[in-house]
Amino acid sequence: MYKKGEKNCPGNYRPISLLSIFDKLLQKLMYNRISKFLEQHNILYRHQFGFRKCHSTSMALIEMVDNVYANTDSKNVTVGMHLDLQKAFDTVDHKILLRKLEMYGIRGLVLDWFRDYLTNRRQFVTIADNHSELGNITCGVPQGSVLGPLLFLLYVNDIQNSAPDISIKLFADDTNIFICGKSLEQTMEKANSSLLALSGWFSANKLSLSIEKTAYSIFGKQEDSSQEPKIQLFNTDIKHVDCCKYLGVFVDSNLNWKDHTDYIYKKLSNSLVYFISYEIKLAQMY
């Protein structure tokens, strides 16, 4: 399925699992059983807002903005880093996932069920009337399945242990970290060490961080920009942006929401032009 970007680039397409009705019903039963177990034992990371009951993008945005405002009122600097993972759902390592399921208490017959669920899955690619040969799937959770999102949440659940002294906000694979401090230099130094720790966690879990698409913003009081320290990973500078898209909302470093207002205005204007053109065509027809 096409996602975004150039349509001629194979990397811009995502595999979707075609599942039978019986398979979906069976997965739903297992999903309900595992979800109740996770809720009962409070296992899922509390700042994971994706694919969870009573959690949403709105809650994630409100919590983030409230934290930034609180630090700004306290004369603190907040650095927000927005990390981009490449095809995170498709690169989940099955062996690591099964070990984590066992660690969280999913054992015995149920663990064997999940091992069988992930084993011997196959896929092929179709373009027009051309079909590729069947290939074995050795990693990834099935996209388009009932259990896929829940398995991914469990796979990234221990990310909180990689940098326990910072705020990591998750919406499935959408990863954002927020670091505050009294001075810009101190905050940026902590941001560098936290990014390095997270990079080590990604590497250990065979997830790929795209340094080119990763960016950071600075909220609150700032010193002379010419003296601004850099955030780097493996000697590569992380891009500094004044505005970034966070869960569908454009958040600028001044929190005046002008960029998001302009974005909404432009979308409404385009929709209005299309609607008027459609109405004129209908009027001409009749």
GROMACS .gro file of C-alpha atoms in nm, residues 59-278:
model
  220
   59MET     CA    1  -0.413   1.368   2.551
   60ALA     CA    2  -0.052   1.347   2.430
   61LEU     CA    3  -0.066   1.703   2.293
   62ILE     CA    4  -0.227   1.847   2.607
   63GLU     CA    5   0.031   1.683   2.833
   64MET     CA    6   0.322   1.802   2.617
   65VAL     CA    7   0.197   2.161   2.594
   66ASP     CA    8   0.119   2.176   2.968
   67ASN     CA    9   0.473   2.058   3.051
   68VAL     CA   10   0.631   2.314   2.818
   69TYR     CA   11   0.416   2.598   2.957
   70ALA     CA   12   0.500   2.494   3.316
   71ASN     CA   13   0.873   2.496   3.243
   72THR     CA   14   0.848   2.827   3.058
   73ASP     CA   15   0.669   2.984   3.357
   74SER     CA   16   0.954   2.853   3.577
   75LYS     CA   17   1.209   3.025   3.349
   76ASN     CA   18   1.340   2.688   3.230
   77VAL     CA   19   1.453   2.589   2.881
   78THR     CA   20   1.284   2.289   2.719
   79VAL     CA   21   1.438   2.098   2.431
   80GLY     CA   22   1.198   1.878   2.235
   81MET     CA   23   1.348   1.613   2.010
   82HIS     CA   24   1.135   1.445   1.746
   83LEU     CA   25   1.281   1.109   1.646
   84ASP     CA   26   1.202   0.939   1.317
   85LEU     CA   27   1.211   0.559   1.303
   86GLN     CA   28   1.235   0.389   0.965
   87LYS     CA   29   0.965   0.127   0.907
   88ALA     CA   30   0.947   0.047   1.277
   89PHE     CA   31   0.657  -0.203   1.249
   90ASP     CA   32   0.839  -0.393   0.973
   91THR     CA   33   1.170  -0.430   1.158
   92VAL     CA   34   1.050  -0.585   1.486
   93ASP     CA   35   1.279  -0.879   1.564
   94HIS     CA   36   1.070  -1.189   1.642
   95LYS     CA   37   1.320  -1.344   1.884
   96ILE     CA   38   1.350  -1.022   2.084
   97LEU     CA   39   0.971  -0.979   2.084
   98LEU     CA   40   0.912  -1.331   2.216
   99ARG     CA   41   1.170  -1.279   2.493
  100LYS     CA   42   0.995  -0.958   2.594
  101LEU     CA   43   0.654  -1.128   2.596
  102GLU     CA   44   0.794  -1.391   2.830
  103MET     CA   45   0.950  -1.122   3.050
  104TYR     CA   46   0.610  -0.949   3.086
  105GLY     CA   47   0.445  -1.273   3.199
  106ILE     CA   48   0.308  -1.412   2.871
  107ARG     CA   49   0.437  -1.768   2.902
  108GLY     CA   50   0.357  -2.133   2.846
  109LEU     CA   51   0.088  -2.222   2.595
  110VAL     CA   52   0.008  -1.859   2.512
  111LEU     CA   53   0.374  -1.783   2.434
  112ASP     CA   54   0.385  -2.093   2.210
  113TRP     CA   55   0.071  -1.960   2.037
  114PHE     CA   56   0.244  -1.628   1.964
  115ARG     CA   57   0.559  -1.807   1.845
  116ASP     CA   58   0.349  -2.006   1.599
  117TYR     CA   59   0.159  -1.689   1.501
  118LEU     CA   60   0.485  -1.517   1.400
  119THR     CA   61   0.652  -1.819   1.236
  120ASN     CA   62   0.631  -1.919   0.869
  121ARG     CA   63   0.452  -1.606   0.753
  122ARG     CA   64   0.506  -1.536   0.384
  123GLN     CA   65   0.453  -1.244   0.148
  124PHE     CA   66   0.467  -1.146  -0.218
  125VAL     CA   67   0.447  -0.829  -0.425
  126THR     CA   68   0.203  -0.762  -0.708
  127ILE     CA   69   0.247  -0.488  -0.968
  128ALA     CA   70  -0.026  -0.486  -1.234
  129ASP     CA   71  -0.038  -0.850  -1.356
  130ASN     CA   72   0.311  -0.936  -1.234
  131HIS     CA   73   0.364  -1.135  -0.913
  132SER     CA   74   0.686  -1.197  -0.725
  133GLU     CA   75   0.782  -1.529  -0.574
  134LEU     CA   76   0.676  -1.599  -0.216
  135GLY     CA   77   0.929  -1.480   0.042
  136ASN     CA   78   0.961  -1.567   0.410
  137ILE     CA   79   0.890  -1.291   0.665
  138THR     CA   80   1.165  -1.303   0.928
  139CYS     CA   81   1.082  -0.980   1.112
  140GLY     CA   82   0.801  -0.731   1.166
  141VAL     CA   83   0.450  -0.749   1.307
  142PRO     CA   84   0.163  -0.802   1.058
  143GLN     CA   85   0.026  -0.463   0.954
  144GLY     CA   86  -0.348  -0.463   0.915
  145SER     CA   87  -0.388  -0.728   1.185
  146VAL     CA   88  -0.563  -0.698   1.522
  147LEU     CA   89  -0.260  -0.805   1.725
  148GLY     CA   90   0.007  -0.613   1.532
  149PRO     CA   91  -0.025  -0.278   1.717
  150LEU     CA   92  -0.041  -0.443   2.063
  151LEU     CA   93   0.270  -0.652   1.992
  152PHE     CA   94   0.455  -0.338   1.884
  153LEU     CA   95   0.357  -0.155   2.205
  154LEU     CA   96   0.506  -0.441   2.406
  155TYR     CA   97   0.818  -0.441   2.189
  156VAL     CA   98   0.896  -0.072   2.262
  157ASN     CA   99   0.758  -0.075   2.617
  158ASP     CA  100   1.099  -0.086   2.789
  159ILE     CA  101   1.231   0.221   2.605
  160GLN     CA  102   1.164   0.410   2.930
  161ASN     CA  103   1.456   0.222   3.091
  162SER     CA  104   1.709   0.354   2.838
  163ALA     CA  105   1.685   0.712   2.969
  164PRO     CA  106   1.476   0.710   3.290
  165ASP     CA  107   1.552   1.071   3.386
  166ILE     CA  108   1.388   1.228   3.078
  167SER     CA  109   1.030   1.249   2.951
  168ILE     CA  110   0.974   1.014   2.654
  169LYS     CA  111   0.636   1.054   2.484
  170LEU     CA  112   0.522   0.774   2.252
  171PHE     CA  113   0.239   0.734   2.007
  172ALA     CA  114   0.313   0.383   1.879
  173ASP     CA  115   0.644   0.438   1.689
  174ASP     CA  116   0.619   0.819   1.700
  175THR     CA  117   0.891   0.899   1.958
  176ASN     CA  118   0.944   1.240   2.116
  177ILE     CA  119   1.160   1.335   2.412
  178PHE     CA  120   1.145   1.654   2.619
  179ILE     CA  121   1.434   1.774   2.836
  180CYS     CA  122   1.427   2.081   3.060
  181GLY     CA  123   1.694   2.272   3.248
  182LYS     CA  124   1.787   2.610   3.391
  183SER     CA  125   2.032   2.695   3.111
  184LEU     CA  126   2.043   2.617   2.741
  185GLU     CA  127   2.394   2.474   2.760
  186GLN     CA  128   2.302   2.237   3.044
  187THR     CA  129   1.984   2.125   2.869
  188MET     CA  130   2.158   2.065   2.536
  189GLU     CA  131   2.430   1.861   2.709
  190LYS     CA  132   2.163   1.641   2.866
  191ALA     CA  133   1.987   1.616   2.528
  192ASN     CA  134   2.305   1.485   2.366
  193SER     CA  135   2.359   1.218   2.632
  194SER     CA  136   1.991   1.115   2.623
  195LEU     CA  137   1.993   1.083   2.243
  196LEU     CA  138   2.303   0.865   2.261
  197ALA     CA  139   2.137   0.639   2.521
  198LEU     CA  140   1.822   0.610   2.308
  199SER     CA  141   2.030   0.535   1.999
  200GLY     CA  142   2.190   0.245   2.187
  201TRP     CA  143   1.845   0.112   2.278
  202PHE     CA  144   1.729   0.137   1.916
  203SER     CA  145   2.037  -0.048   1.798
  204ALA     CA  146   1.997  -0.325   2.058
  205ASN     CA  147   1.634  -0.372   1.949
  206LYS     CA  148   1.719  -0.360   1.576
  207LEU     CA  149   1.519  -0.044   1.512
  208SER     CA  150   1.662   0.213   1.273
  209LEU     CA  151   1.674   0.584   1.363
  210SER     CA  152   1.677   0.822   1.066
  211ILE     CA  153   1.919   1.097   1.169
  212GLU     CA  154   1.832   1.304   0.859
  213LYS     CA  155   1.462   1.322   0.954
  214THR     CA  156   1.520   1.369   1.327
  215ALA     CA  157   1.491   1.729   1.450
  216TYR     CA  158   1.472   1.933   1.769
  217SER     CA  159   1.306   2.255   1.888
  218ILE     CA  160   1.386   2.487   2.179
  219PHE     CA  161   1.110   2.630   2.399
  220GLY     CA  162   1.149   2.902   2.660
  221LYS     CA  163   1.427   3.150   2.732
  222GLN     CA  164   1.724   3.134   2.496
  223GLU     CA  165   2.070   3.280   2.507
  224ASP     CA  166   2.258   3.429   2.214
  225SER     CA  167   2.179   3.198   1.919
  226SER     CA  168   2.532   3.235   1.782
  227GLN     CA  169   2.655   3.052   2.094
  228GLU     CA  170   2.390   2.782   2.078
  229PRO     CA  171   2.535   2.433   2.147
  230LYS     CA  172   2.460   2.156   1.898
  231ILE     CA  173   2.290   1.822   1.931
  232GLN     CA  174   2.488   1.554   1.752
  233LEU     CA  175   2.475   1.180   1.704
  234PHE     CA  176   2.782   1.000   1.567
  235ASN     CA  177   2.933   1.335   1.462
  236THR     CA  178   2.621   1.422   1.261
  237ASP     CA  179   2.433   1.740   1.349
  238ILE     CA  180   2.065   1.703   1.435
  239LYS     CA  181   1.852   1.959   1.253
  240HIS     CA  182   1.722   2.254   1.458
  241VAL     CA  183   1.372   2.367   1.355
  242ASP     CA  184   1.151   2.647   1.488
  243CYS     CA  185   0.836   2.452   1.406
  244CYS     CA  186   0.764   2.081   1.384
  245LYS     CA  187   0.460   1.862   1.326
  246TYR     CA  188   0.369   1.678   1.645
  247LEU     CA  189   0.084   1.427   1.609
  248GLY     CA  190  -0.075   1.628   1.330
  249VAL     CA  191  -0.035   1.969   1.496
  250PHE     CA  192   0.231   2.223   1.401
  251VAL     CA  193   0.402   2.331   1.723
  252ASP     CA  194   0.631   2.634   1.702
  253SER     CA  195   0.902   2.723   1.952
  254ASN     CA  196   0.708   3.032   2.070
  255LEU     CA  197   0.382   2.839   2.113
  256ASN     CA  198   0.183   3.108   1.932
  257TRP     CA  199   0.024   2.848   1.696
  258LYS     CA  200   0.057   3.075   1.392
  259ASP     CA  201   0.198   2.796   1.171
  260HIS     CA  202  -0.085   2.560   1.259
  261THR     CA  203  -0.347   2.831   1.211
  262ASP     CA  204  -0.205   2.910   0.866
  263TYR     CA  205  -0.204   2.538   0.782
  264ILE     CA  206  -0.571   2.498   0.880
  265TYR     CA  207  -0.665   2.817   0.696
  266LYS     CA  208  -0.498   2.693   0.378
  267LYS     CA  209  -0.673   2.355   0.399
  268LEU     CA  210  -1.012   2.519   0.453
  269SER     CA  211  -0.952   2.761   0.166
  270ASN     CA  212  -0.864   2.478  -0.072
  271SER     CA  213  -1.169   2.279   0.037
  272LEU     CA  214  -1.393   2.582  -0.007
  273VAL     CA  215  -1.260   2.647  -0.359
  274TYR     CA  216  -1.322   2.283  -0.453
  275PHE     CA  217  -1.675   2.293  -0.307
  276ILE     CA  218  -1.765   2.614  -0.493
  277SER     CA  219  -1.627   2.473  -0.821
  278TYR     CA  220  -1.832   2.157  -0.771
   0.00000   0.00000   0.00000
